[in-house]
PDB file of C-alpha atoms and ligand atoms in Angstrom:
ATOM      1  CA  MET A 462      98.374  91.207  85.878  1.00  0.00           C
ATOM      2  CA  ILE A 463     100.569  94.530  86.787  1.00  0.00           C
ATOM      3  CA  PHE A 464      99.206  97.089  84.688  1.00  0.00           C
ATOM      4  CA  ASN A 465     101.835 100.087  84.268  1.00  0.00           C
ATOM      5  CA  LYS A 466     100.938 102.330  81.245  1.00  0.00           C
ATOM      6  CA  THR A 467      97.790 104.200  80.221  1.00  0.00           C
ATOM      7  CA  GLY A 468      94.590 102.802  78.483  1.00  0.00           C
ATOM      8  CA  LEU A 469      92.254 100.264  79.262  1.00  0.00           C
ATOM      9  CA  VAL A 470      92.736  98.004  82.505  1.00  0.00           C
ATOM     10  CA  LYS A 471      89.520  96.059  82.056  1.00  0.00           C
ATOM     11  CA  ASP A 472      85.842  96.708  82.523  1.00  0.00           C
ATOM     12  CA  ASN A 473      85.488 100.369  81.703  1.00  0.00           C
ATOM     13  CA  LEU A 474      88.568 101.189  83.950  1.00  0.00           C
ATOM     14  CA  TYR A 475      91.052 103.154  82.231  1.00  0.00           C
ATOM     15  CA  VAL A 476      94.378 104.747  83.381  1.00  0.00           C
ATOM     16  CA  THR A 477      94.655 108.336  81.774  1.00  0.00           C
ATOM     17  CA  GLY A 478      97.207 110.762  81.215  1.00  0.00           C
ATOM     18  CA  PHE A 479     100.309 109.611  82.955  1.00  0.00           C
ATOM     19  CA  PRO A 480     101.070 106.149  84.687  1.00  0.00           C
ATOM     20  CA  TRP A 481     103.421 107.952  87.181  1.00  0.00           C
ATOM     21  CA  SER A 482     100.631 109.797  88.992  1.00  0.00           C
ATOM     22  CA  PRO A 483      97.579 108.893  86.749  1.00  0.00           C
ATOM     23  CA  VAL A 484      93.759 109.830  86.599  1.00  0.00           C
ATOM     24  CA  TYR A 485      91.567 106.954  86.900  1.00  0.00           C
ATOM     25  CA  LEU A 486      88.395 106.966  84.500  1.00  0.00           C
ATOM     26  CA  LEU A 487      85.377 104.694  85.179  1.00  0.00           C
ATOM     27  CA  SER A 488      83.479 104.969  81.738  1.00  0.00           C
ATOM     28  CA  SER A 489      80.432 104.166  83.247  1.00  0.00           C
ATOM     29  CA  GLU A 490      76.921 105.624  82.297  1.00  0.00           C
ATOM     30  CA  LYS A 491      77.628 108.414  84.549  1.00  0.00           C
ATOM     31  CA  PRO A 492      81.644 108.910  83.864  1.00  0.00           C
ATOM     32  CA  VAL A 493      83.687 109.193  86.821  1.00  0.00           C
ATOM     33  CA  ILE A 494      87.064 110.160  87.579  1.00  0.00           C
ATOM     34  CA  PHE A 495      89.555 109.335  90.421  1.00  0.00           C
ATOM     35  CA  GLU A 496      92.504 111.498  91.282  1.00  0.00           C
ATOM     36  CA  ALA A 497      93.654 114.530  89.674  1.00  0.00           C
ATOM     37  CA  GLY A 498      97.356 113.911  89.271  1.00  0.00           C
ATOM     38  CA  PHE A 499      99.990 116.407  88.829  1.00  0.00           C
ATOM     39  CA  SER A 500      98.907 119.986  87.967  1.00  0.00           C
ATOM     40  CA  CYS A 501     101.518 120.126  84.788  1.00  0.00           C
ATOM     41  CA  MET A 502      99.911 116.907  83.337  1.00  0.00           C
ATOM     42  CA  GLY A 503      96.376 118.439  82.949  1.00  0.00           C
ATOM     43  CA  ARG A 504      96.145 118.524  79.656  1.00  0.00           C
ATOM     44  CA  TYR A 505      97.441 115.106  79.374  1.00  0.00           C
ATOM     45  CA  TYR A 506      94.665 113.734  81.592  1.00  0.00           C
ATOM     46  CA  GLU A 507      91.989 115.816  79.735  1.00  0.00           C
ATOM     47  CA  ASN A 508      93.042 114.464  76.286  1.00  0.00           C
ATOM     48  CA  ASP A 509      92.690 111.071  77.178  1.00  0.00           C
ATOM     49  CA  ILE A 510      89.718 111.238  78.761  1.00  0.00           C
ATOM     50  CA  MET A 511      87.982 113.215  75.868  1.00  0.00           C
ATOM     51  CA  GLU A 512      89.337 110.559  73.479  1.00  0.00           C
ATOM     52  CA  ILE A 513      87.424 107.841  75.732  1.00  0.00           C
ATOM     53  CA  LEU A 514      84.431 109.417  76.543  1.00  0.00           C
ATOM     54  CA  ILE A 515      83.747 110.893  72.854  1.00  0.00           C
ATOM     55  CA  GLY A 516      81.640 113.481  73.732  1.00  0.00           C
ATOM     56  CA  ARG A 517      80.617 112.798  77.309  1.00  0.00           C
ATOM     57  CA  LYS A 518      82.236 113.990  80.083  1.00  0.00           C
ATOM     58  CA  PRO A 519      82.992 112.945  83.540  1.00  0.00           C
ATOM     59  CA  GLU A 520      80.647 114.205  86.472  1.00  0.00           C
ATOM     60  CA  ILE A 521      82.538 113.492  89.473  1.00  0.00           C
ATOM     61  CA  LEU A 522      86.011 113.743  90.406  1.00  0.00           C
ATOM     62  CA  PHE A 523      86.572 111.532  93.415  1.00  0.00           C
ATOM     63  CA  MET A 524      89.729 112.209  95.477  1.00  0.00           C
ATOM     64  CA  THR A 525      91.328 110.127  98.100  1.00  0.00           C
ATOM     65  CA  HIS A 526      93.501 113.082  99.574  1.00  0.00           C
ATOM     66  CA  VAL A 527      94.788 116.396  98.732  1.00  0.00           C
ATOM     67  CA  HIS A 528      98.553 115.902  98.342  1.00  0.00           C
ATOM     68  CA  TYR A 529      99.965 117.769  95.484  1.00  0.00           C
ATOM     69  CA  ASP A 530     100.374 114.616  93.214  1.00  0.00           C
ATOM     70  CA  HIS A 531      96.740 113.436  93.401  1.00  0.00           C
ATOM     71  CA  CYS A 532      95.048 116.779  93.313  1.00  0.00           C
ATOM     72  CA  GLY A 533      97.361 118.960  91.352  1.00  0.00           C
ATOM     73  CA  ALA A 534      95.185 119.202  87.943  1.00  0.00           C
ATOM     74  CA  ALA A 535      91.754 119.156  89.890  1.00  0.00           C
ATOM     75  CA  SER A 536      91.082 122.864  88.931  1.00  0.00           C
ATOM     76  CA  TYR A 537      92.225 122.180  85.587  1.00  0.00           C
ATOM     77  CA  LEU A 538      89.846 119.376  85.050  1.00  0.00           C
ATOM     78  CA  LYS A 539      87.216 121.261  86.476  1.00  0.00           C
ATOM     79  CA  LYS A 540      87.376 123.908  83.936  1.00  0.00           C
ATOM     80  CA  ALA A 541      87.843 121.525  81.366  1.00  0.00           C
ATOM     81  CA  PHE A 542      84.785 119.540  82.084  1.00  0.00           C
ATOM     82  CA  ASN A 543      82.216 122.107  83.077  1.00  0.00           C
ATOM     83  CA  GLY A 544      79.511 120.966  85.714  1.00  0.00           C
ATOM     84  CA  MET A 545      82.058 118.136  87.110  1.00  0.00           C
ATOM     85  CA  LYS A 546      81.874 118.292  90.882  1.00  0.00           C
ATOM     86  CA  ILE A 547      84.802 117.520  92.828  1.00  0.00           C
ATOM     87  CA  GLY A 548      84.238 115.216  96.001  1.00  0.00           C
ATOM     88  CA  ALA A 549      86.762 114.710  98.879  1.00  0.00           C
ATOM     89  CA  SER A 550      86.364 114.231 102.784  1.00  0.00           C
ATOM     90  CA  ARG A 551      85.599 117.191 104.946  1.00  0.00           C
ATOM     91  CA  ARG A 552      89.100 117.355 106.251  1.00  0.00           C
ATOM     92  CA  ALA A 553      90.440 117.312 102.664  1.00  0.00           C
ATOM     93  CA  ALA A 554      88.190 120.413 101.803  1.00  0.00           C
ATOM     94  CA  GLU A 555      89.420 122.331 104.936  1.00  0.00           C
ATOM     95  CA  ILE A 556      93.213 121.386 104.407  1.00  0.00           C
ATOM     96  CA  ILE A 557      93.144 122.802 100.674  1.00  0.00           C
ATOM     97  CA  LYS A 558      91.864 126.450 102.056  1.00  0.00           C
ATOM     98  CA  ARG A 559      95.210 126.616 104.360  1.00  0.00           C
ATOM     99  CA  PRO A 560      97.999 128.765 103.433  1.00  0.00           C
ATOM    100  CA  ASN A 561     100.431 126.574 104.412  1.00  0.00           C
ATOM    101  CA  ALA A 562      99.414 123.789 102.632  1.00  0.00           C
ATOM    102  CA  GLN A 563      98.910 125.913  99.283  1.00  0.00           C
ATOM    103  CA  SER A 564     102.318 127.136  99.405  1.00  0.00           C
ATOM    104  CA  LEU A 565     103.530 123.656  99.872  1.00  0.00           C
ATOM    105  CA  MET A 566     101.369 122.424  97.092  1.00  0.00           C
ATOM    106  CA  THR A 567     102.338 125.412  94.619  1.00  0.00           C
ATOM    107  CA  ASP A 568     106.302 124.623  95.694  1.00  0.00           C
ATOM    108  CA  LEU A 569     106.311 120.905  94.990  1.00  0.00           C
ATOM    109  CA  SER A 570     103.905 121.138  91.611  1.00  0.00           C
ATOM    110  CA  GLU A 571     106.794 123.609  90.361  1.00  0.00           C
ATOM    111  CA  ASN A 572     109.611 121.399  91.279  1.00  0.00           C
ATOM    112  CA  VAL A 573     108.049 118.136  89.567  1.00  0.00           C
ATOM    113  CA  ILE A 574     107.794 120.130  86.293  1.00  0.00           C
ATOM    114  CA  LYS A 575     111.495 120.396  85.807  1.00  0.00           C
ATOM    115  CA  ILE A 576     111.859 116.441  86.138  1.00  0.00           C
ATOM    116  CA  ILE A 577     108.852 115.650  84.012  1.00  0.00           C
ATOM    117  CA  GLU A 578     109.852 117.896  81.012  1.00  0.00           C
ATOM    118  CA  SER A 579     113.284 116.018  81.037  1.00  0.00           C
ATOM    119  CA  MET A 580     111.555 112.561  80.388  1.00  0.00           C
ATOM    120  CA  ASP A 581     111.535 110.656  77.347  1.00  0.00           C
ATOM    121  CA  GLY A 582     108.121 110.932  75.681  1.00  0.00           C
ATOM    122  CA  ILE A 583     107.022 114.042  77.144  1.00  0.00           C
ATOM    123  CA  ASN A 584     105.561 116.598  74.736  1.00  0.00           C
ATOM    124  CA  ASN A 585     106.877 119.944  76.515  1.00  0.00           C
ATOM    125  CA  GLU A 586     104.525 121.850  74.557  1.00  0.00           C
ATOM    126  CA  ILE A 587     101.085 120.418  76.255  1.00  0.00           C
ATOM    127  CA  LEU A 588     102.757 120.782  79.810  1.00  0.00           C
ATOM    128  CA  VAL A 589     100.444 123.143  81.951  1.00  0.00           C
ATOM    129  CA  ARG A 590     102.953 125.634  83.391  1.00  0.00           C
ATOM    130  CA  ASP A 591     100.371 127.939  85.125  1.00  0.00           C
ATOM    131  CA  GLU A 592     101.150 128.007  88.743  1.00  0.00           C
ATOM    132  CA  PHE A 593      98.970 125.193  90.762  1.00  0.00           C
ATOM    133  CA  GLU A 594      95.655 126.382  91.355  1.00  0.00           C
ATOM    134  CA  PHE A 595      93.438 125.703  94.450  1.00  0.00           C
ATOM    135  CA  PHE A 596      90.014 124.473  94.253  1.00  0.00           C
ATOM    136  CA  ASP A 597      86.753 124.250  96.220  1.00  0.00           C
ATOM    137  CA  VAL A 598      85.438 120.950  97.110  1.00  0.00           C
ATOM    138  CA  ASP A 599      81.875 120.508  95.850  1.00  0.00           C
ATOM    139  CA  MET A 600      80.927 117.276  97.618  1.00  0.00           C
ATOM    140  CA  ILE A 601      81.980 116.313 101.069  1.00  0.00           C
ATOM    141  CA  LEU A 602      82.218 112.622 100.966  1.00  0.00           C
ATOM    142  CA  GLU A 603      81.726 110.691 104.284  1.00  0.00           C
ATOM    143  CA  ASP A 604      82.614 107.411 105.461  1.00  0.00           C
ATOM    144  CA  GLY A 605      80.015 104.571 104.089  1.00  0.00           C
ATOM    145  CA  GLN A 606      78.443 106.796 101.870  1.00  0.00           C
ATOM    146  CA  ILE A 607      77.346 105.245  98.480  1.00  0.00           C
ATOM    147  CA  ILE A 608      77.160 107.061  95.066  1.00  0.00           C
ATOM    148  CA  ASN A 609      75.380 105.393  92.320  1.00  0.00           C
ATOM    149  CA  VAL A 610      76.973 106.158  89.191  1.00  0.00           C
ATOM    150  CA  ASP A 611      75.288 103.820  86.523  1.00  0.00           C
ATOM    151  CA  ASN A 612      72.237 100.957  86.797  1.00  0.00           C
ATOM    152  CA  GLY A 613      73.630  98.590  89.385  1.00  0.00           C
ATOM    153  CA  LEU A 614      77.103 100.428  90.045  1.00  0.00           C
ATOM    154  CA  SER A 615      78.007 102.446  92.801  1.00  0.00           C
ATOM    155  CA  VAL A 616      81.074 104.052  94.381  1.00  0.00           C
ATOM    156  CA  TYR A 617      81.225 103.314  98.160  1.00  0.00           C
ATOM    157  CA  VAL A 618      83.297 105.821 100.235  1.00  0.00           C
ATOM    158  CA  LEU A 619      85.526 104.332 102.662  1.00  0.00           C
ATOM    159  CA  ALA A 620      87.523 106.399 105.465  1.00  0.00           C
ATOM    160  CA  THR A 621      91.144 105.093 105.510  1.00  0.00           C
ATOM    161  CA  PRO A 622      93.344 107.196 107.546  1.00  0.00           C
ATOM    162  CA  GLY A 623      96.948 106.452 108.131  1.00  0.00           C
ATOM    163  CA  HIS A 624      98.969 108.027 104.866  1.00  0.00           C
ATOM    164  CA  THR A 625      96.851 111.164 105.670  1.00  0.00           C
ATOM    165  CA  ARG A 626      94.191 112.048 108.087  1.00  0.00           C
ATOM    166  CA  ASP A 627      91.988 112.898 105.316  1.00  0.00           C
ATOM    167  CA  MET A 628      92.532 109.729 103.342  1.00  0.00           C
ATOM    168  CA  LEU A 629      89.598 108.138 101.591  1.00  0.00           C
ATOM    169  CA  SER A 630      89.548 105.186  99.418  1.00  0.00           C
ATOM    170  CA  PHE A 631      86.778 104.151  96.905  1.00  0.00           C
ATOM    171  CA  TYR A 632      85.146 100.652  96.375  1.00  0.00           C
ATOM    172  CA  VAL A 633      83.042  99.526  93.457  1.00  0.00           C
ATOM    173  CA  PRO A 634      81.645  96.405  94.659  1.00  0.00           C
ATOM    174  CA  GLU A 635      79.863  95.198  91.643  1.00  0.00           C
ATOM    175  CA  LYS A 636      83.174  95.459  89.712  1.00  0.00           C
ATOM    176  CA  LYS A 637      85.378  94.543  92.787  1.00  0.00           C
ATOM    177  CA  LEU A 638      87.441  97.682  91.883  1.00  0.00           C
ATOM    178  CA  LEU A 639      89.281  99.397  94.411  1.00  0.00           C
ATOM    179  CA  ILE A 640      90.968 102.897  94.275  1.00  0.00           C
ATOM    180  CA  ALA A 641      93.134 102.621  97.195  1.00  0.00           C
ATOM    181  CA  THR A 642      95.812 105.000  96.375  1.00  0.00           C
ATOM    182  CA  GLU A 643      98.517 105.116  99.370  1.00  0.00           C
ATOM    183  CA  THR A 644      96.296 103.384 101.703  1.00  0.00           C
ATOM    184  CA  ALA A 645      97.556 100.021  99.961  1.00  0.00           C
ATOM    185  CA  GLY A 646     101.295 101.241 100.130  1.00  0.00           C
ATOM    186  CA  CYS A 647     103.134 101.982  96.565  1.00  0.00           C
ATOM    187  CA  MET A 648     105.061  99.307  94.845  1.00  0.00           C
ATOM    188  CA  SER A 649     108.036 101.320  93.128  1.00  0.00           C
ATOM    189  CA  HIS A 650     109.868 100.229  89.868  1.00  0.00           C
ATOM    190  CA  THR A 651     112.345  98.077  91.985  1.00  0.00           C
ATOM    191  CA  GLY A 652     109.419  95.987  93.144  1.00  0.00           C
ATOM    192  CA  SER A 653     109.609  96.865  96.666  1.00  0.00           C
ATOM    193  CA  ILE A 654     106.875  98.412  98.345  1.00  0.00           C
ATOM    194  CA  VAL A 655     107.128 101.861 100.254  1.00  0.00           C
ATOM    195  CA  ALA A 656     105.144 101.903 103.271  1.00  0.00           C
ATOM    196  CA  GLU A 657     102.861 105.202 103.060  1.00  0.00           C
ATOM    197  CA  PHE A 658     102.029 105.764 106.774  1.00  0.00           C
ATOM    198  CA  LEU A 659     102.965 109.442 106.981  1.00  0.00           C
ATOM    199  CA  VAL A 660     100.512 110.406 110.241  1.00  0.00           C
ATOM    200  CA  ASP A 661      99.881 107.140 111.903  1.00  0.00           C
ATOM    201  CA  TYR A 662     101.231 103.895 111.832  1.00  0.00           C
ATOM    202  CA  ASP A 663      98.515 101.938 113.413  1.00  0.00           C
ATOM    203  CA  LEU A 664      95.659 103.528 111.608  1.00  0.00           C
ATOM    204  CA  TYR A 665      97.357 102.759 108.356  1.00  0.00           C
ATOM    205  CA  ILE A 666      97.847  98.980 109.098  1.00  0.00           C
ATOM    206  CA  LYS A 667      94.349  98.975 110.300  1.00  0.00           C
ATOM    207  CA  SER A 668      93.037 100.527 107.065  1.00  0.00           C
ATOM    208  CA  LEU A 669      95.472  98.307 104.957  1.00  0.00           C
ATOM    209  CA  LYS A 670      93.915  95.106 106.686  1.00  0.00           C
ATOM    210  CA  GLN A 671      90.490  96.680 106.208  1.00  0.00           C
ATOM    211  CA  LEU A 672      90.671  96.874 102.500  1.00  0.00           C
ATOM    212  CA  SER A 673      92.611  93.668 102.260  1.00  0.00           C
ATOM    213  CA  SER A 674      89.524  91.994 103.642  1.00  0.00           C
ATOM    214  CA  LEU A 675      87.494  93.134 100.539  1.00  0.00           C
ATOM    215  CA  GLU A 676      86.557  91.235  97.627  1.00  0.00           C
ATOM    216  CA  VAL A 677      88.960  92.772  95.103  1.00  0.00           C
ATOM    217  CA  ASP A 678      89.821  92.225  91.298  1.00  0.00           C
ATOM    218  CA  VAL A 679      91.273  95.490  90.251  1.00  0.00           C
ATOM    219  CA  LEU A 680      93.557  97.562  92.597  1.00  0.00           C
ATOM    220  CA  CYS A 681      94.541 100.808  91.760  1.00  0.00           C
ATOM    221  CA  GLN A 682      97.447 102.249  93.507  1.00  0.00           C
ATOM    222  CA  GLY A 683      98.377 105.854  93.652  1.00  0.00           C
ATOM    223  CA  HIS A 684     101.281 105.559  91.209  1.00  0.00           C
ATOM    224  CA  HIS A 685     102.761 103.616  88.459  1.00  0.00           C
ATOM    225  CA  PHE A 686     100.772 100.280  88.683  1.00  0.00           C
ATOM    226  CA  VAL A 687      97.247  98.696  88.830  1.00  0.00           C
ATOM    227  CA  PHE A 688      97.116  95.186  90.083  1.00  0.00           C
ATOM    228  CA  THR A 689      94.476  92.692  89.033  1.00  0.00           C
ATOM    229  CA  GLY A 690      93.542  89.203  89.730  1.00  0.00           C
ATOM    230  CA  ASN A 691      95.949  87.149  91.808  1.00  0.00           C
ATOM    231  CA  ASP A 692      98.469  89.990  92.130  1.00  0.00           C
ATOM    232  CA  VAL A 693      95.991  91.900  94.245  1.00  0.00           C
ATOM    233  CA  LYS A 694      96.219  89.538  97.411  1.00  0.00           C
ATOM    234  CA  LYS A 695      99.779  89.095  96.779  1.00  0.00           C
ATOM    235  CA  HIS A 696      99.971  93.159  96.807  1.00  0.00           C
ATOM    236  CA  PHE A 697      98.189  93.479 100.278  1.00  0.00           C
ATOM    237  CA  GLU A 698     100.084  90.725 101.966  1.00  0.00           C
ATOM    238  CA  GLN A 699     103.417  92.109 100.693  1.00  0.00           C
ATOM    239  CA  SER A 700     102.315  95.341 101.635  1.00  0.00           C
ATOM    240  CA  ILE A 701     101.583  94.672 105.162  1.00  0.00           C
ATOM    241  CA  ILE A 702     104.786  92.785 105.552  1.00  0.00           C
ATOM    242  CA  SER A 703     106.782  95.654 104.146  1.00  0.00           C
ATOM    243  CA  ALA A 704     105.298  98.208 106.558  1.00  0.00           C
ATOM    244  CA  GLU A 705     105.887  95.924 109.365  1.00  0.00           C
ATOM    245  CA  LYS A 706     109.552  95.647 108.204  1.00  0.00           C
ATOM    246  CA  PHE A 707     109.745  99.113 107.935  1.00  0.00           C
ATOM    247  CA  LYS A 708     108.790 100.014 111.409  1.00  0.00           C
ATOM    248  CA  GLU A 709     111.158  97.213 112.805  1.00  0.00           C
ATOM    249  CA  THR A 710     114.150  98.845 110.857  1.00  0.00           C
ATOM    250  CA  VAL A 711     113.290 102.404 111.805  1.00  0.00           C
ATOM    251  CA  GLU A 712     113.166 101.197 115.277  1.00  0.00           C
ATOM    252  CA  ARG A 713     116.229  99.649 115.306  1.00  0.00           C
ATOM    253  CA  LEU A 714     118.020 102.310 113.666  1.00  0.00           C
ATOM    254  CA  LEU A 715     116.598 105.029 116.068  1.00  0.00           C
ATOM    255  CA  GLN A 716     118.548 102.766 118.876  1.00  0.00           C
ATOM    256  CA  SER A 717     121.707 102.438 117.156  1.00  0.00           C
ATOM    257  CA  GLU A 718     121.820 105.969 115.771  1.00  0.00           C
ATOM    258  CA  ALA A 719     120.912 107.490 119.634  1.00  0.00           C
ATOM    259  CA  GLY A 720     117.338 108.713 118.191  1.00  0.00           C
ATOM    260  CA  SER A 721     118.898 110.940 115.545  1.00  0.00           C
ATOM    261  CA  ILE A 722     116.050 111.264 112.885  1.00  0.00           C
ATOM    262  CA  GLU A 723     118.561 112.789 110.469  1.00  0.00           C
ATOM    263  CA  ARG A 724     120.862 109.875 110.614  1.00  0.00           C
ATOM    264  CA  VAL A 725     118.119 107.512 110.193  1.00  0.00           C
ATOM    265  CA  MET A 726     116.457 109.094 107.524  1.00  0.00           C
ATOM    266  CA  SER A 727     119.881 109.210 105.399  1.00  0.00           C
ATOM    267  CA  ILE A 728     120.221 105.333 106.123  1.00  0.00           C
ATOM    268  CA  ILE A 729     116.883 104.525 104.847  1.00  0.00           C
ATOM    269  CA  LYS A 730     117.270 106.927 101.983  1.00  0.00           C
ATOM    270  CA  ALA A 731     120.313 105.299 100.853  1.00  0.00           C
ATOM    271  CA  LYS A 732     118.531 101.593 100.711  1.00  0.00           C
ATOM    272  CA  GLU A 733     115.023 102.861  99.656  1.00  0.00           C
ATOM    273  CA  TYR A 734     115.429 105.898  97.294  1.00  0.00           C
ATOM    274  CA  ASP A 735     118.538 106.089  95.753  1.00  0.00           C
ATOM    275  CA  PRO A 736     118.859 102.768  94.081  1.00  0.00           C
ATOM    276  CA  ASN A 737     115.253 103.369  92.411  1.00  0.00           C
ATOM    277  CA  PRO A 738     115.943 104.159  88.726  1.00  0.00           C
ATOM    278  CA  GLY A 739     112.528 105.930  88.345  1.00  0.00           C
ATOM    279  CA  PRO A 740     110.365 107.638  87.713  1.00  0.00           C
ATOM    280  CA  LYS A 741     110.038 108.064  91.455  1.00  0.00           C
ATOM    281  CA  GLN A 742     108.855 110.934  93.820  1.00  0.00           C
ATOM    282  CA  PRO A 743     111.148 114.032  93.585  1.00  0.00           C
ATOM    283  CA  GLU A 744     113.614 113.915  96.422  1.00  0.00           C
ATOM    284  CA  LYS A 745     111.992 117.123  98.056  1.00  0.00           C
ATOM    285  CA  ALA A 746     108.651 115.270  98.361  1.00  0.00           C
ATOM    286  CA  TYR A 747     110.561 112.001  99.404  1.00  0.00           C
ATOM    287  CA  LEU A 748     112.579 113.602 102.202  1.00  0.00           C
ATOM    288  CA  LEU A 749     109.228 115.523 103.321  1.00  0.00           C
ATOM    289  CA  ASN A 750     107.302 112.120 103.704  1.00  0.00           C
ATOM    290  CA  LEU A 751     110.386 110.250 105.030  1.00  0.00           C
ATOM    291  CA  ARG A 752     110.636 112.713 108.062  1.00  0.00           C
ATOM    292  CA  LYS A 753     107.136 112.152 108.971  1.00  0.00           C
ATOM    293  CA  ARG A 754     107.432 108.488 108.942  1.00  0.00           C
ATOM    294  CA  VAL A 755     110.541 108.603 111.161  1.00  0.00           C
ATOM    295  CA  ALA A 756     109.640 111.187 113.447  1.00  0.00           C
ATOM    296  CA  HIS A 757     106.089 109.499 113.675  1.00  0.00           C
ATOM    297  CA  LEU A 758     107.765 106.255 114.697  1.00  0.00           C
ATOM    298  CA  ALA A 759     110.363 108.023 117.227  1.00  0.00           C
ATOM    299  CA  GLU A 760     107.294 109.639 118.895  1.00  0.00           C
ATOM    300  CA  ARG A 761     105.323 106.470 118.785  1.00  0.00           C
ATOM    301  CA  ILE A 762     108.086 104.395 120.674  1.00  0.00           C
ATOM    302  CA  GLY A 763     109.298 107.701 122.762  1.00  0.00           C
ATOM    303  CA  THR A 764     112.417 109.263 122.777  1.00  0.00           C
ATOM    304  CA  ASN A 765     114.314 106.484 125.119  1.00  0.00           C
ATOM    305  CA  GLY A 766     113.734 104.202 122.355  1.00  0.00           C
ATOM    306  CA  HIS A 767     111.220 102.021 124.416  1.00  0.00           C
ATOM    307  CA  ASP A 768     107.709 101.270 123.368  1.00  0.00           C
ATOM    308  CA  ASN A 769     105.330 103.471 125.349  1.00  0.00           C
ATOM    309  CA  ASN A 770     103.028 100.658 125.808  1.00  0.00           C
ATOM    310  CA  ILE A 771     105.522  98.647 127.448  1.00  0.00           C
ATOM    311  CA  LEU A 772     106.456 100.795 130.172  1.00  0.00           C
TER     312      LEU A 772
HETATM  313 ZN1   ZN B1435      99.694 111.135  99.173  1.00  0.00          ZN
END
């Protein structure tokens, strides 16, 4: 099954707030949430979580990485659920303190409000219009760490770099539940999978293969969809193929376009982004990420278009 809305997916696992950039809730004995979505959707997440937990509140917010669309409402939710701890990697805890990261997140959070407020079915009255607020990480999460959240239920922390260097994934083996977000690629509304390596293609493929070797029945990507059952394996296979294909296409274009990152970007965007009816990543954020992917591959093969590994 491919789940594309808010509500109960399976076994106490809920998509809350907004499928485009959701907060996942595991309503275990000690409820926990994963991701903190967009800053402006804070109240949407809060309302859904309160409705499901009826009087209880999440104790931990596990965060895969600190991009504006994954940590946007962290501060809001921390205030809404007094005592909740925010868990992220050491690198994420450092990144969130950097002024340039903060100003980028403020800028992208402001940019996305304009898109969301004009979407059908959005209640503009409850959008949070305050500036993106920073937060402290309360729990530094290390690769291999295991956090018990219930009798016989635990969250395994996996370092899965490639999309970013701070990237974590969370695995609940007892439920075969994997919160992978961008480590597993991101299927868009066109059905194609966006390869999400922003900092390191080889690490991205390694992390993706590591996750695909786990026993997974419910796979949460960062945006739009949750995969269950047979669709999990299919998604992993297609995600690896799409990353390899994207790399080959960019390498070929870098050759034909004489190494021009700008020209390669505009060809890729016309194919990957423009035909997507959305909801989709705002153009500003998309171009920022596309530039990282293309520039990384250009650097990886060397400016003369030959693979450094071969030379
Ligand atoms: Zn991201």
